[in-house]
């Protein structure tokens, strides 16, 4: 509906004058009395999945569960503080407006005891029974991305991020640089000193922990085996012989690596010039060789046996050898001429 407004200039009654009229017209919409349009600005923040139930993650404010069990209605919500809030109320028998849920602490219900056979309760009910598996009060477990959950009470879970403090770097007794190794939880890490043993000459040895000694012998010797076996048929051996009868000097002749169903022999078949042959289960094989989780390759003058699953590396060139084992798998559990792998020389032979 257009509105019309007029502004008129005034004049004296006895003196003729010019009358100046200004007319202004404007169109405006007719106000609607039924409703008023309002504009709300909503700021959308990134959704952070902060609650977890049955391996499903929920954002803060998201409904986790809304249902009934018997005559009781249940409502579970992921709160702004990343905890599961549990609500319950008596369901109405007839359709009616949805009641406002009231937060309550559920009480464990027990069947009425039979007078003749009372059954006392000896097991404390879980504080978070709706989880799979149900969790006890103050029980903790790992979530993804370095988060840890703790069951508090009434299906309420506290979720916190685990902060890792950088561990101090140790000094390895064998002179190697410590290696960084992830913790079993996959969140934090620690330093370790790998087990590294070498032998050369007639022969000289340096154990896993850095102890030097010499030993001449005409036999096959254990370089490393497990004290308490955790790997099926694992071991490294050296076959020495008296290469100079006058001096009784020992030289390595064959390096042997055993792993599960395979036995690798790296044999010195000729000294001058050096010629080495690789056998698997007493059959000559071409290099590179790869089968059943074991690999044999050549790097320069060295033949290398690699067992990736165990992190084991063994090399031999006809004159010298080296054995490298990861500490987290073999530490404090080795025996043989390479020593004990404890990062101290005091318990080596």
Short mmCIF file of C-alpha atoms in Angstrom, two decimals:
data_model
loop_
_atom_site.label_atom_id
_atom_site.label_comp_id
_atom_site.label_asym_id
_atom_site.label_seq_id
_atom_site.Cartn_x
_atom_site.Cartn_y
_atom_site.Cartn_z
CA UNK A 1 0.00 0.00 0.00
CA UNK A 2 1.64 3.28 -1.02
CA UNK A 3 2.02 6.00 1.55
CA UNK A 4 1.79 9.67 0.62
CA UNK A 5 3.31 12.55 2.54
CA UNK A 6 3.09 16.32 1.74
CA UNK A 7 5.18 19.19 3.07
CA UNK A 8 3.69 22.74 2.53
CA UNK A 9 5.50 26.09 3.03
CA UNK A 10 3.47 28.85 4.98
CA UNK A 11 2.67 32.52 3.74
CA UNK A 12 1.41 35.89 5.23
CA UNK A 13 -2.44 36.50 4.84
CA UNK A 14 -2.24 40.02 3.22
CA UNK A 15 0.74 39.58 0.92
CA UNK A 16 0.48 37.37 -2.16
CA UNK A 17 3.21 34.79 -2.28
CA UNK A 18 4.22 31.74 -4.12
CA UNK A 19 3.16 28.48 -2.46
CA UNK A 20 5.83 25.79 -2.75
CA UNK A 21 4.65 22.20 -2.48
CA UNK A 22 6.90 19.17 -2.29
CA UNK A 23 5.35 15.75 -2.68
CA UNK A 24 7.26 12.58 -1.85
CA UNK A 25 5.95 9.09 -2.59
CA UNK A 26 7.49 5.79 -1.45
CA UNK A 27 6.39 2.13 -1.69
CA UNK A 28 6.83 0.02 1.42
CA UNK A 29 5.55 -3.52 2.04
CA UNK A 30 2.53 -3.90 4.28
CA UNK A 31 3.61 -5.29 7.69
CA UNK A 32 2.35 -8.79 8.32
CA UNK A 33 1.04 -9.14 11.87
CA UNK A 34 1.28 -12.97 11.87
CA UNK A 35 5.07 -13.44 12.03
CA UNK A 36 8.27 -11.45 12.15
CA UNK A 37 11.24 -12.42 10.02
CA UNK A 38 14.46 -12.68 12.02
CA UNK A 39 17.99 -13.32 10.80
CA UNK A 40 20.28 -15.49 12.91
CA UNK A 41 23.98 -15.79 12.23
CA UNK A 42 25.30 -19.30 12.86
CA UNK A 43 28.99 -19.96 13.14
CA UNK A 44 29.81 -23.50 12.12
CA UNK A 45 32.82 -24.92 13.88
CA UNK A 46 34.66 -28.06 12.81
CA UNK A 47 33.03 -31.24 14.11
CA UNK A 48 35.28 -33.05 16.52
CA UNK A 49 34.48 -36.69 17.18
CA UNK A 50 35.02 -36.81 20.89
CA UNK A 51 32.79 -39.59 22.29
CA UNK A 52 33.06 -43.29 21.51
CA UNK A 53 30.57 -46.11 22.06
CA UNK A 54 30.79 -49.57 20.52
CA UNK A 55 33.62 -48.44 18.18
CA UNK A 56 31.52 -45.53 16.88
CA UNK A 57 32.59 -41.92 17.41
CA UNK A 58 30.19 -39.01 18.01
CA UNK A 59 30.57 -35.25 17.96
CA UNK A 60 29.79 -33.08 20.99
CA UNK A 61 26.05 -32.46 21.21
CA UNK A 62 25.23 -35.48 19.04
CA UNK A 63 22.56 -37.98 20.12
CA UNK A 64 24.17 -41.34 20.79
CA UNK A 65 21.09 -43.38 21.74
CA UNK A 66 17.37 -42.71 22.07
CA UNK A 67 15.14 -45.68 22.82
CA UNK A 68 13.20 -47.69 25.37
CA UNK A 69 13.78 -50.78 27.44
CA UNK A 70 10.68 -52.11 29.10
CA UNK A 71 8.83 -49.21 30.74
CA UNK A 72 11.93 -47.00 30.84
CA UNK A 73 12.97 -44.51 28.17
CA UNK A 74 16.68 -43.88 27.66
CA UNK A 75 18.53 -40.99 26.07
CA UNK A 76 22.34 -40.83 25.69
CA UNK A 77 24.03 -37.65 24.54
CA UNK A 78 27.68 -36.70 23.78
CA UNK A 79 28.27 -33.63 25.95
CA UNK A 80 30.33 -30.56 25.11
CA UNK A 81 33.05 -31.88 27.43
CA UNK A 82 33.26 -35.12 25.39
CA UNK A 83 31.57 -37.35 27.98
CA UNK A 84 28.54 -39.58 27.48
CA UNK A 85 25.56 -38.28 29.50
CA UNK A 86 22.91 -40.84 30.37
CA UNK A 87 19.24 -39.91 30.97
CA UNK A 88 16.24 -42.08 31.78
CA UNK A 89 12.60 -41.61 32.75
CA UNK A 90 9.40 -43.63 32.95
CA UNK A 91 7.83 -43.95 29.54
CA UNK A 92 4.21 -42.67 29.28
CA UNK A 93 1.56 -45.35 28.75
CA UNK A 94 -0.43 -43.18 26.34
CA UNK A 95 0.80 -40.72 23.73
CA UNK A 96 1.63 -37.43 25.33
CA UNK A 97 4.12 -34.61 24.85
CA UNK A 98 7.67 -35.85 25.21
CA UNK A 99 8.71 -35.29 28.81
CA UNK A 100 11.86 -33.37 29.56
CA UNK A 101 14.47 -35.98 30.40
CA UNK A 102 15.95 -35.66 33.83
CA UNK A 103 19.50 -36.73 34.45
CA UNK A 104 19.62 -39.41 37.06
CA UNK A 105 21.89 -42.02 38.42
CA UNK A 106 20.55 -45.48 37.59
CA UNK A 107 20.41 -47.92 40.42
CA UNK A 108 21.17 -51.54 39.83
CA UNK A 109 18.03 -53.60 40.17
CA UNK A 110 18.22 -57.08 41.63
CA UNK A 111 15.61 -59.83 41.43
CA UNK A 112 13.63 -60.40 44.60
CA UNK A 113 15.43 -63.00 46.67
CA UNK A 114 13.79 -66.33 47.15
CA UNK A 115 13.27 -66.88 50.89
CA UNK A 116 14.57 -70.43 50.68
CA UNK A 117 17.63 -69.67 48.51
CA UNK A 118 18.94 -66.13 48.93
CA UNK A 119 21.57 -65.22 46.33
CA UNK A 120 23.93 -62.54 47.62
CA UNK A 121 25.57 -60.31 45.00
CA UNK A 122 29.35 -60.69 45.07
CA UNK A 123 30.20 -58.97 41.76
CA UNK A 124 30.07 -55.22 41.49
CA UNK A 125 28.00 -54.21 38.46
CA UNK A 126 29.91 -52.33 35.77
CA UNK A 127 29.75 -48.56 35.92
CA UNK A 128 29.52 -48.40 32.11
CA UNK A 129 27.30 -51.40 31.21
CA UNK A 130 26.27 -50.06 27.79
CA UNK A 131 29.79 -50.38 26.40
CA UNK A 132 31.04 -53.41 24.52
CA UNK A 133 32.59 -54.91 26.50
CA UNK A 134 31.06 -53.39 29.67
CA UNK A 135 33.58 -51.30 31.61
CA UNK A 136 34.20 -51.12 35.34
CA UNK A 137 34.55 -47.90 37.30
CA UNK A 138 37.95 -46.22 36.65
CA UNK A 139 38.80 -48.76 33.95
CA UNK A 140 40.87 -47.20 31.17
CA UNK A 141 41.40 -48.16 27.53
CA UNK A 142 43.04 -46.71 24.44
CA UNK A 143 41.14 -44.96 21.68
CA UNK A 144 42.60 -43.83 18.37
CA UNK A 145 44.91 -40.83 17.86
CA UNK A 146 46.47 -41.02 21.36
CA UNK A 147 43.23 -40.59 23.31
CA UNK A 148 42.54 -42.58 26.48
CA UNK A 149 39.06 -43.25 27.88
CA UNK A 150 38.20 -43.78 31.56
CA UNK A 151 34.86 -45.12 32.77
CA UNK A 152 33.61 -42.86 35.56
CA UNK A 153 30.03 -43.77 36.51
CA UNK A 154 26.56 -44.18 35.03
CA UNK A 155 27.92 -44.73 31.48
CA UNK A 156 29.88 -41.49 31.74
CA UNK A 157 33.32 -41.67 30.13
CA UNK A 158 36.20 -39.24 30.46
CA UNK A 159 38.34 -38.92 27.33
CA UNK A 160 41.74 -37.24 27.53
CA UNK A 161 44.63 -36.85 25.09
CA UNK A 162 47.85 -38.55 26.16
CA UNK A 163 50.82 -36.20 26.10
CA UNK A 164 54.23 -37.79 25.48
CA UNK A 165 57.36 -36.46 27.15
CA UNK A 166 60.52 -36.85 25.03
CA UNK A 167 62.63 -39.54 26.75
CA UNK A 168 66.32 -38.93 27.47
CA UNK A 169 68.71 -40.43 24.93
CA UNK A 170 70.75 -43.31 26.40
CA UNK A 171 74.37 -44.20 25.71
CA UNK A 172 74.78 -47.52 23.91
CA UNK A 173 77.58 -49.67 25.29
CA UNK A 174 78.41 -50.93 21.78
CA UNK A 175 78.95 -47.39 20.50
CA UNK A 176 75.97 -47.35 18.16
CA UNK A 177 73.51 -44.47 17.94
CA UNK A 178 70.22 -45.22 19.77
CA UNK A 179 67.21 -45.84 17.55
CA UNK A 180 63.75 -44.40 18.10
CA UNK A 181 61.11 -47.12 18.69
CA UNK A 182 57.33 -46.68 19.03
CA UNK A 183 55.65 -47.87 22.24
CA UNK A 184 53.14 -50.75 21.97
CA UNK A 185 50.25 -48.25 22.23
CA UNK A 186 51.51 -46.55 19.06
CA UNK A 187 51.33 -43.14 20.72
CA UNK A 188 54.58 -42.44 22.53
CA UNK A 189 58.12 -43.67 21.79
CA UNK A 190 61.40 -44.49 23.47
CA UNK A 191 65.08 -45.02 22.67
CA UNK A 192 66.71 -48.43 22.25
CA UNK A 193 70.22 -49.72 21.61
CA UNK A 194 70.18 -52.37 18.89
CA UNK A 195 72.16 -55.58 19.40
CA UNK A 196 75.17 -55.57 17.03
CA UNK A 197 77.82 -58.30 16.94
CA UNK A 198 80.80 -58.65 14.59
CA UNK A 199 83.61 -61.12 13.98
CA UNK A 200 86.67 -61.15 11.70
CA UNK A 201 90.20 -62.46 11.27
CA UNK A 202 91.44 -65.45 13.23
CA UNK A 203 88.83 -64.73 14.74
CA UNK A 204 88.18 -61.62 16.79
CA UNK A 205 84.73 -60.91 18.22
CA UNK A 206 82.81 -57.89 19.46
CA UNK A 207 79.65 -58.85 21.34
CA UNK A 208 76.21 -57.24 21.11
CA UNK A 209 77.15 -54.98 24.02
CA UNK A 210 80.60 -54.03 22.73
CA UNK A 211 82.93 -56.48 24.52
CA UNK A 212 86.02 -57.43 22.45
CA UNK A 213 87.67 -60.86 22.73
CA UNK A 214 89.52 -63.43 20.60
CA UNK A 215 88.77 -67.13 20.33
CA UNK A 216 90.38 -69.78 18.14
CA UNK A 217 88.48 -73.00 17.66
CA UNK A 218 87.93 -75.73 15.11
CA UNK A 219 84.18 -76.30 15.35
CA UNK A 220 80.71 -74.90 14.62
CA UNK A 221 79.75 -72.33 17.26
CA UNK A 222 76.52 -70.63 18.29
CA UNK A 223 76.65 -66.91 17.59
CA UNK A 224 73.12 -66.24 18.80
CA UNK A 225 70.11 -68.22 19.96
CA UNK A 226 67.20 -67.23 22.17
CA UNK A 227 67.33 -68.19 25.84
CA UNK A 228 63.54 -68.48 25.97
CA UNK A 229 62.45 -69.23 22.39
CA UNK A 230 59.79 -66.87 21.04
CA UNK A 231 60.57 -67.47 17.36
CA UNK A 232 60.32 -70.89 15.74
CA UNK A 233 63.76 -72.37 15.02
CA UNK A 234 65.83 -69.16 15.01
CA UNK A 235 69.61 -69.08 15.33
CA UNK A 236 72.86 -67.85 13.76
CA UNK A 237 75.99 -70.04 13.74
CA UNK A 238 79.59 -69.88 12.48
CA UNK A 239 81.67 -72.85 11.31
CA UNK A 240 85.39 -72.22 11.97
CA UNK A 241 88.38 -74.34 10.97
CA UNK A 242 92.16 -74.23 11.50
CA UNK A 243 93.28 -72.49 8.33
CA UNK A 244 96.96 -72.48 9.41
CA UNK A 245 97.97 -75.81 11.03
CA UNK A 246 101.32 -74.42 12.17
CA UNK A 247 99.77 -71.50 14.05
CA UNK A 248 96.40 -73.05 14.87
CA UNK A 249 94.75 -69.94 13.53
CA UNK A 250 91.00 -70.24 12.98
CA UNK A 251 89.15 -68.88 9.96
CA UNK A 252 85.39 -68.77 9.27
CA UNK A 253 84.23 -71.27 6.69
CA UNK A 254 80.41 -71.14 6.71
CA UNK A 255 77.80 -68.82 8.19
CA UNK A 256 74.48 -70.50 9.01
CA UNK A 257 71.12 -68.78 9.59
CA UNK A 258 68.07 -70.78 10.66
CA UNK A 259 64.52 -69.48 10.58
CA UNK A 260 61.45 -71.69 10.82
CA UNK A 261 61.66 -74.25 7.96
CA UNK A 262 64.71 -72.78 6.20
CA UNK A 263 68.43 -73.11 6.82
CA UNK A 264 70.67 -70.72 4.88
CA UNK A 265 74.35 -71.62 4.45
CA UNK A 266 76.77 -69.03 3.07
CA UNK A 267 79.89 -71.08 2.34
CA UNK A 268 83.41 -70.04 1.47
CA UNK A 269 84.28 -72.47 -1.34
CA UNK A 270 87.54 -70.78 -2.40
CA UNK A 271 89.83 -68.34 -0.59
CA UNK A 272 92.07 -66.95 -3.36
CA UNK A 273 90.23 -65.51 -5.16
CA UNK A 274 87.29 -65.38 -2.75
CA UNK A 275 84.33 -67.46 -3.90
CA UNK A 276 81.12 -67.85 -1.87
CA UNK A 277 78.11 -70.10 -2.44
CA UNK A 278 74.60 -69.69 -0.99
CA UNK A 279 72.56 -72.77 -0.10
CA UNK A 280 69.04 -73.09 1.28
CA UNK A 281 68.25 -76.42 2.91
CA UNK A 282 71.49 -77.83 1.37
CA UNK A 283 70.48 -76.80 -2.17
CA UNK A 284 72.44 -74.12 -4.05
CA UNK A 285 70.28 -71.08 -4.92
CA UNK A 286 70.76 -67.97 -7.01
CA UNK A 287 70.92 -64.56 -5.37
CA UNK A 288 68.74 -62.60 -4.82
CA UNK A 289 66.57 -65.17 -3.07
CA UNK A 290 63.24 -64.53 -1.35
CA UNK A 291 60.91 -67.12 0.13
CA UNK A 292 58.84 -67.74 3.26
CA UNK A 293 59.72 -64.41 4.89
CA UNK A 294 63.47 -64.74 4.38
CA UNK A 295 65.61 -62.85 1.86
CA UNK A 296 69.21 -63.27 0.68
CA UNK A 297 70.89 -60.54 -1.37
CA UNK A 298 74.36 -59.27 -2.22
CA UNK A 299 75.64 -55.81 -1.28
CA UNK A 300 79.18 -55.17 -2.47
CA UNK A 301 81.29 -58.08 -1.26
CA UNK A 302 78.77 -58.96 1.48
CA UNK A 303 75.98 -61.50 1.32
CA UNK A 304 73.05 -60.30 3.45
CA UNK A 305 70.32 -62.41 5.07
CA UNK A 306 67.26 -60.32 5.96
CA UNK A 307 64.25 -61.47 8.02
CA UNK A 308 61.95 -58.39 7.85
CA UNK A 309 59.35 -59.73 10.27
CA UNK A 310 61.98 -60.00 13.01
CA UNK A 311 64.11 -57.02 11.99
CA UNK A 312 67.14 -59.36 11.70
CA UNK A 313 70.10 -58.54 9.43
CA UNK A 314 73.06 -60.94 9.05
CA UNK A 315 75.97 -60.38 6.66
CA UNK A 316 79.01 -62.45 5.63
CA UNK A 317 81.76 -62.03 3.03
CA UNK A 318 83.95 -65.08 3.64
CA UNK A 319 86.28 -63.28 6.05
CA UNK A 320 84.00 -61.41 8.46
CA UNK A 321 80.40 -61.40 9.65
CA UNK A 322 77.92 -59.14 11.44
CA UNK A 323 74.61 -59.79 13.20
CA UNK A 324 72.12 -57.03 13.99
CA UNK A 325 68.97 -57.64 16.09
CA UNK A 326 66.32 -55.19 17.40
CA UNK A 327 66.50 -54.80 21.17
CA UNK A 328 62.71 -54.72 21.70
CA UNK A 329 62.46 -58.27 20.32
CA UNK A 330 65.71 -59.90 21.47
CA UNK A 331 66.94 -57.79 24.39
CA UNK A 332 67.89 -59.77 27.53
CA UNK A 333 67.10 -63.01 25.70
CA UNK A 334 70.20 -64.05 23.72
CA UNK A 335 73.03 -66.50 24.29
CA UNK A 336 76.10 -67.55 22.33
CA UNK A 337 79.40 -66.00 21.30
CA UNK A 338 77.65 -62.70 20.53
CA UNK A 339 76.65 -62.27 24.19
CA UNK A 340 73.49 -61.33 26.04
CA UNK A 341 72.22 -58.10 24.40
CA UNK A 342 71.57 -56.17 27.63
CA UNK A 343 73.44 -52.92 26.82
CA UNK A 344 76.08 -53.74 29.43
CA UNK A 345 79.31 -55.71 29.04
CA UNK A 346 79.37 -56.91 32.66
CA UNK A 347 77.33 -60.05 31.92
CA UNK A 348 79.09 -61.02 28.67
CA UNK A 349 81.53 -63.94 28.62
#
